[in-house]
Tab-separated table of C-alpha atoms in Angstrom:
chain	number	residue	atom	x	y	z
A	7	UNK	CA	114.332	105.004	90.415
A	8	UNK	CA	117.662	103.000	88.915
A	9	UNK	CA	118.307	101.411	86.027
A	10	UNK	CA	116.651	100.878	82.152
A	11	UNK	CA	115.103	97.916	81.552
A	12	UNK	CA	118.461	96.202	79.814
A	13	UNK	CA	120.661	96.995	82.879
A	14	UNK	CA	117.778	96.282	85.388
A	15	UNK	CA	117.334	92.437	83.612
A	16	UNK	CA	120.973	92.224	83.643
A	17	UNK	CA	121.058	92.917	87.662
A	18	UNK	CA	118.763	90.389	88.313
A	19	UNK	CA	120.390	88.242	86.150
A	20	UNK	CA	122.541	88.065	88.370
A	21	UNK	CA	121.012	88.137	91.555
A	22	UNK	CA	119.783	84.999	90.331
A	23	UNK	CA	122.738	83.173	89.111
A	24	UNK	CA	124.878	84.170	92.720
A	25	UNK	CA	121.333	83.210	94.638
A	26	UNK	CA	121.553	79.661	93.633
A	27	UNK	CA	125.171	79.909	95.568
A	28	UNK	CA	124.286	81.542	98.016
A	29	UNK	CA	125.201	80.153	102.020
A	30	UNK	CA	122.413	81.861	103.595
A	31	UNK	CA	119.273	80.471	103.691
A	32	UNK	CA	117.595	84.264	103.713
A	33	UNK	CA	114.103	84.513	101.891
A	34	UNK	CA	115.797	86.627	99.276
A	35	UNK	CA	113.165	89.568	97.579
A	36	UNK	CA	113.755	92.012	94.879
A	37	UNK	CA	112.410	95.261	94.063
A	38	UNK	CA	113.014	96.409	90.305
A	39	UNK	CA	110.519	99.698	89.202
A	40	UNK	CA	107.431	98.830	87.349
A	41	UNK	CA	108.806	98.840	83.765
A	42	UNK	CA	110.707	95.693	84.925
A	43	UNK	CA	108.662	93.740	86.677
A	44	UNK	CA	106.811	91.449	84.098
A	45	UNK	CA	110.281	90.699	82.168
A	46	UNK	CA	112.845	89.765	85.592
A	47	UNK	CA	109.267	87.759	86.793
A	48	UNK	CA	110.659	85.804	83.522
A	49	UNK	CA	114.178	85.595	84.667
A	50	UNK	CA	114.156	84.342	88.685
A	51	UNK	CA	113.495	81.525	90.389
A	52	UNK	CA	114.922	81.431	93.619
A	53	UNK	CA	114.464	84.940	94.517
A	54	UNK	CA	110.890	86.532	94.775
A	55	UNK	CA	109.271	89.503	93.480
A	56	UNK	CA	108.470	93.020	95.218
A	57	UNK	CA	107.043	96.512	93.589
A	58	UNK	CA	108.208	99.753	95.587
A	59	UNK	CA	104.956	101.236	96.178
A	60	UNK	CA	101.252	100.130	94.793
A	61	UNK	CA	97.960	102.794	94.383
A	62	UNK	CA	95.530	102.948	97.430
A	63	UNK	CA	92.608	102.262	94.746
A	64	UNK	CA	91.517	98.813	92.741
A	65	UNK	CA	90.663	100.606	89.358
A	66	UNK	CA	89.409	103.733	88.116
A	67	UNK	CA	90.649	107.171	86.630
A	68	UNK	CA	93.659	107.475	88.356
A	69	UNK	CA	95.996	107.867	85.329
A	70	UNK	CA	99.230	107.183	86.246
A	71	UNK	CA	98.954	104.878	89.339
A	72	UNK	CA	99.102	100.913	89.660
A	73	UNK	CA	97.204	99.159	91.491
A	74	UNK	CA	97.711	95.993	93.295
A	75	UNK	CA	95.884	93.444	90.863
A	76	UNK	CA	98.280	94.909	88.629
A	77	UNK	CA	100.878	93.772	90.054
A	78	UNK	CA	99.834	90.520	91.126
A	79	UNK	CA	99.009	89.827	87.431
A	80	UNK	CA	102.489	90.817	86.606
A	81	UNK	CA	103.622	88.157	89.164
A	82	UNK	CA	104.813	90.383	91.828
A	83	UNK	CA	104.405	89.022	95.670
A	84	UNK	CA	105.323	91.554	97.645
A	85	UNK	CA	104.570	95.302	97.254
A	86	UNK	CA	106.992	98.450	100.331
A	87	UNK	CA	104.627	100.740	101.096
A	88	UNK	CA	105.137	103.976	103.041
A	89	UNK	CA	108.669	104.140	102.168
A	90	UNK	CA	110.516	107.082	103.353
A	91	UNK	CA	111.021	108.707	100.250
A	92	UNK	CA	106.846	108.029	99.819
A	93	UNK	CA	106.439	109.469	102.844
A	94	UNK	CA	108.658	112.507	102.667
A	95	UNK	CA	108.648	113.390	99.238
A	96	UNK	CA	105.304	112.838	98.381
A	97	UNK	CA	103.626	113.415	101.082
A	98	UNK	CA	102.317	109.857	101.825
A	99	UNK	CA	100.524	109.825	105.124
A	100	UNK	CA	99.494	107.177	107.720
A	101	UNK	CA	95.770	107.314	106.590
A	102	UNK	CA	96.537	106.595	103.009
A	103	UNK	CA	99.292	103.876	103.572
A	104	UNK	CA	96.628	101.852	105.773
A	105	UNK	CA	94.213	101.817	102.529
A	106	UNK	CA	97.169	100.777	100.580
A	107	UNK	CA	98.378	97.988	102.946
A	108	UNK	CA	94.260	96.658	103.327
A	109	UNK	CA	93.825	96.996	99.588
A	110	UNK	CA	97.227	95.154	99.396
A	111	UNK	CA	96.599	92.415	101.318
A	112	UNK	CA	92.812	91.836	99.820
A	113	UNK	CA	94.589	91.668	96.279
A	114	UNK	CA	96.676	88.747	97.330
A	115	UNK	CA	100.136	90.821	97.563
A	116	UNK	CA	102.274	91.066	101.240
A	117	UNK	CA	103.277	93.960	102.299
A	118	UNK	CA	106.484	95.544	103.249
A	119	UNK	CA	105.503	98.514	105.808
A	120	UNK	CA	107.999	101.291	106.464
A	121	UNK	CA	108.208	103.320	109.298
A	122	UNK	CA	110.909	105.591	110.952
A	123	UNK	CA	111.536	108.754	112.228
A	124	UNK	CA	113.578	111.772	110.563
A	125	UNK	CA	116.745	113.334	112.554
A	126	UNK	CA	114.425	115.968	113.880
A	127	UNK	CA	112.210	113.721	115.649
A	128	UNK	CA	115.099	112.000	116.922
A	129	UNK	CA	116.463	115.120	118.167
A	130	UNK	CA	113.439	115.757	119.800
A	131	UNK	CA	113.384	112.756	121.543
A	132	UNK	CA	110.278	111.917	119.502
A	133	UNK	CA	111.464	108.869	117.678
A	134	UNK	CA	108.979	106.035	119.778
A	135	UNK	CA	105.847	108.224	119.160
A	136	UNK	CA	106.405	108.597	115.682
A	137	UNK	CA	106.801	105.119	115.002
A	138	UNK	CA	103.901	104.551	117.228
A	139	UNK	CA	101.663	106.349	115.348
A	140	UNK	CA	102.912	105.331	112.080
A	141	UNK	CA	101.958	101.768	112.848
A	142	UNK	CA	99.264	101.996	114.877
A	143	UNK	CA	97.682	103.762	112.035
A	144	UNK	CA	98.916	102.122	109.789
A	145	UNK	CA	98.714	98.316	110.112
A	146	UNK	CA	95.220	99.432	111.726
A	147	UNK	CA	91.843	97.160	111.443
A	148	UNK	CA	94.020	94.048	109.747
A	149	UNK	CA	92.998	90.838	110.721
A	150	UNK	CA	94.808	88.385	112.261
A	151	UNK	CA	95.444	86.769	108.754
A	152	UNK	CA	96.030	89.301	107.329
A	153	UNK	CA	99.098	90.767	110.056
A	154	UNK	CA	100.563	87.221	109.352
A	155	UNK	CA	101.071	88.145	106.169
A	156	UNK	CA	103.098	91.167	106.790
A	157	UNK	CA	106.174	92.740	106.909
A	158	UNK	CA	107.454	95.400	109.079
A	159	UNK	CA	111.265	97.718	107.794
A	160	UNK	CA	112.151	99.711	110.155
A	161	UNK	CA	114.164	102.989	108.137
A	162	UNK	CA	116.054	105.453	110.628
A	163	UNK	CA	115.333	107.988	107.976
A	164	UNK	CA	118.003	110.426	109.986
A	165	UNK	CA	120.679	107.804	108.834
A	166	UNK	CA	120.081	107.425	105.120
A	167	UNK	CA	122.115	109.496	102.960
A	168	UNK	CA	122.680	112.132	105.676
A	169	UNK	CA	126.239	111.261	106.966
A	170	UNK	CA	124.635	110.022	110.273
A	171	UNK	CA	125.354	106.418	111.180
A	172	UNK	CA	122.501	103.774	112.913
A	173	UNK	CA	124.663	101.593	115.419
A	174	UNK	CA	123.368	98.254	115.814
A	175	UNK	CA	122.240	99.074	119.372
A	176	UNK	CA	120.509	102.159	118.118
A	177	UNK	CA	118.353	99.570	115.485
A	178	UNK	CA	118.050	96.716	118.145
A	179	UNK	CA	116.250	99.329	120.376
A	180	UNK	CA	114.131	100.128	118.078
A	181	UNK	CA	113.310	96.794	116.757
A	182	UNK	CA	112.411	95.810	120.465
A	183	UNK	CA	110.020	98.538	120.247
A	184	UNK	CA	108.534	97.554	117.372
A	185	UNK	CA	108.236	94.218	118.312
A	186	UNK	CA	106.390	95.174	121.835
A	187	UNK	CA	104.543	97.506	119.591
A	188	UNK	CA	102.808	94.446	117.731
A	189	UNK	CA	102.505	92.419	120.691
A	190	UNK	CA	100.447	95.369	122.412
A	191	UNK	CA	98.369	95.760	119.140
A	192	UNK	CA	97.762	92.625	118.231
A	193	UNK	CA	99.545	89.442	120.148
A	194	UNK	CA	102.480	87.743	121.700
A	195	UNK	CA	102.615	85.518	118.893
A	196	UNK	CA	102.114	87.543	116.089
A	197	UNK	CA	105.205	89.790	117.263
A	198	UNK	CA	107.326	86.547	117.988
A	199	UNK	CA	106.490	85.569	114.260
A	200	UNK	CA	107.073	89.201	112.387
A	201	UNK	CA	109.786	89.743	110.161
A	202	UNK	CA	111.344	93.051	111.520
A	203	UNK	CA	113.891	94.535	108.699
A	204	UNK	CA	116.229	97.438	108.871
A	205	UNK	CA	116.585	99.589	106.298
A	206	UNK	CA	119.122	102.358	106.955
A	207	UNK	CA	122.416	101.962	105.078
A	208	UNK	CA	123.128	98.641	104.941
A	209	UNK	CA	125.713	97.142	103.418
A	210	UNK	CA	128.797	94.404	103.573
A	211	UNK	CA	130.642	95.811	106.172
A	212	UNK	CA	127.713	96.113	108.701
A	213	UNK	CA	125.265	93.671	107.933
A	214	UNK	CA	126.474	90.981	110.356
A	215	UNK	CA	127.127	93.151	113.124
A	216	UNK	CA	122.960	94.250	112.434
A	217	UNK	CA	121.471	91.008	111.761
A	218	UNK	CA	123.309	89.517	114.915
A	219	UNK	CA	120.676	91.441	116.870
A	220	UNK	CA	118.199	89.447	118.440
A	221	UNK	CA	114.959	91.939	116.741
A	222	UNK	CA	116.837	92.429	113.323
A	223	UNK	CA	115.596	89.538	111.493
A	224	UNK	CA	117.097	90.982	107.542
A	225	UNK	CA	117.838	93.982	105.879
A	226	UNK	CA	115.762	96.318	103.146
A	227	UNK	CA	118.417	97.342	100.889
A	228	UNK	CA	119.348	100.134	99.027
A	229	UNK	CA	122.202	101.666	97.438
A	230	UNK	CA	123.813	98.498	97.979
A	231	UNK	CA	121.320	96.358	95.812
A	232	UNK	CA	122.605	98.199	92.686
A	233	UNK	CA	125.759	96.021	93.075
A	234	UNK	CA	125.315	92.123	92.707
A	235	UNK	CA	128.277	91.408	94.635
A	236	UNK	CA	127.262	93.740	97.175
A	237	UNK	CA	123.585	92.621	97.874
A	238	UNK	CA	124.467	89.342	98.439
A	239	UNK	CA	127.313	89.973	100.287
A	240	UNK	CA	124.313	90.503	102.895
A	241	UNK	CA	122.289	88.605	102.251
A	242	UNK	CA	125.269	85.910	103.027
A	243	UNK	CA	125.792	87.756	105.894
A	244	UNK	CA	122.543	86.573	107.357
């Protein structure tokens, strides 16, 4: 929840412009709040369009929420769901983030599926059955299309904003779970094929020490994507 509409224009503005230079070839996706999304659709070419969360109905009287045709008349792509801050702020659970990924999906979007355990679970030793669970539940009943057409961000929740650093070992491990994880639910190929993202902190300094991992295939970014310079700092680290 950053920026007005001016400064969040401006910021992809940007984005944009430093895109077309870019050295990486990353698939390069953006995430503005909803009261941007129709005006920076105007403004970007080379990068593509993500909302942070979507409803988990088509239509109805559910004042307040947007649903996925919404957003894919707006010209968004992508939609995150089960975000962290979804999950742990309001209350978002497994259940409700599979209707929102199927729903997703049938409306044409892709979708970006957190998961990640909190510094208790961690502690607790906890941290593969949690993430288990979340995706099990889930990415559960998808088709094989359908999986093909999805993303999975992996968000040490411990290590966001808490002081607590992710090494790059710590994320590869978990990544390699993950990646098992889809190959046990669905197949070899499917797991060979899924983008696997990690979202917990970073930024310039660390990004090619992450996405030199062989399971970290990119980054969801956040503090950092507030800065231009910064976000595609990694995304030329990839």
């Amino acid at each position: 929840m950053n920026t007005l509409l001016k400064d969040g224009m401006e910021l992809a503005k940007v984005v944009e412009t430093l895109e077309k230079e870019k050295t990486s070839d990353a698939l390069v996706i953006i995430a503005p709040p909803y009261t941007h999304l129709s005006r920076v659709k105007e403004l970007i070419e080379n990068v593509k369009l993500s909302a942070q969360d979507c409803a988990s109905e088509a239509s109805g009287a559910y004042t307040g929420e947007i649903s996925p045709g919404m957003l894919v008349s707006a010209g968004v792509e992508y939609v995150i769901i089960g975000h962290s801050e979804r999950r742990t702020i309001f209350n978002e659970g497994n259940v409700l983030l599979n209707k929102k990924v199927k729903l997703a999906l049938s409306q044409g979007l892709k979708p970006i599926f957190c998961c990640g355990e909190v510094l208790k679970q961690r502690e607790a030793g906890e941290l593969f059955d949690v993430v288990r669970e979340q995706l099990e539940v889930g990415l559960k009943d998808l088709s094989r299309e359908e999986i093909d057409r999805t993303v999975i961000a992996y968000e040490p929740v411990w290590a966001i904003g808490t002081g607590e650093v992710a090494t790059p070992d710590q994320a590869q491990e978990m990544h390699k779970f993950i990646r098992d994880l889809v190959a046990e639910l669905f197949d070899e190929q499917v797991a060979e094929n899924m983008p696997l993202l990690y979202g917990g902190s970073c930024k310039p300094s660390n990004a090619a020490e992450l996405f030199a991992k062989p399971d970290v295939d990119g980054g969801l970014i956040g503090g950092a994507s507030l800065k231009a310079e910064d976000f595609l700092a990694i995304v030329n680290a990839y």
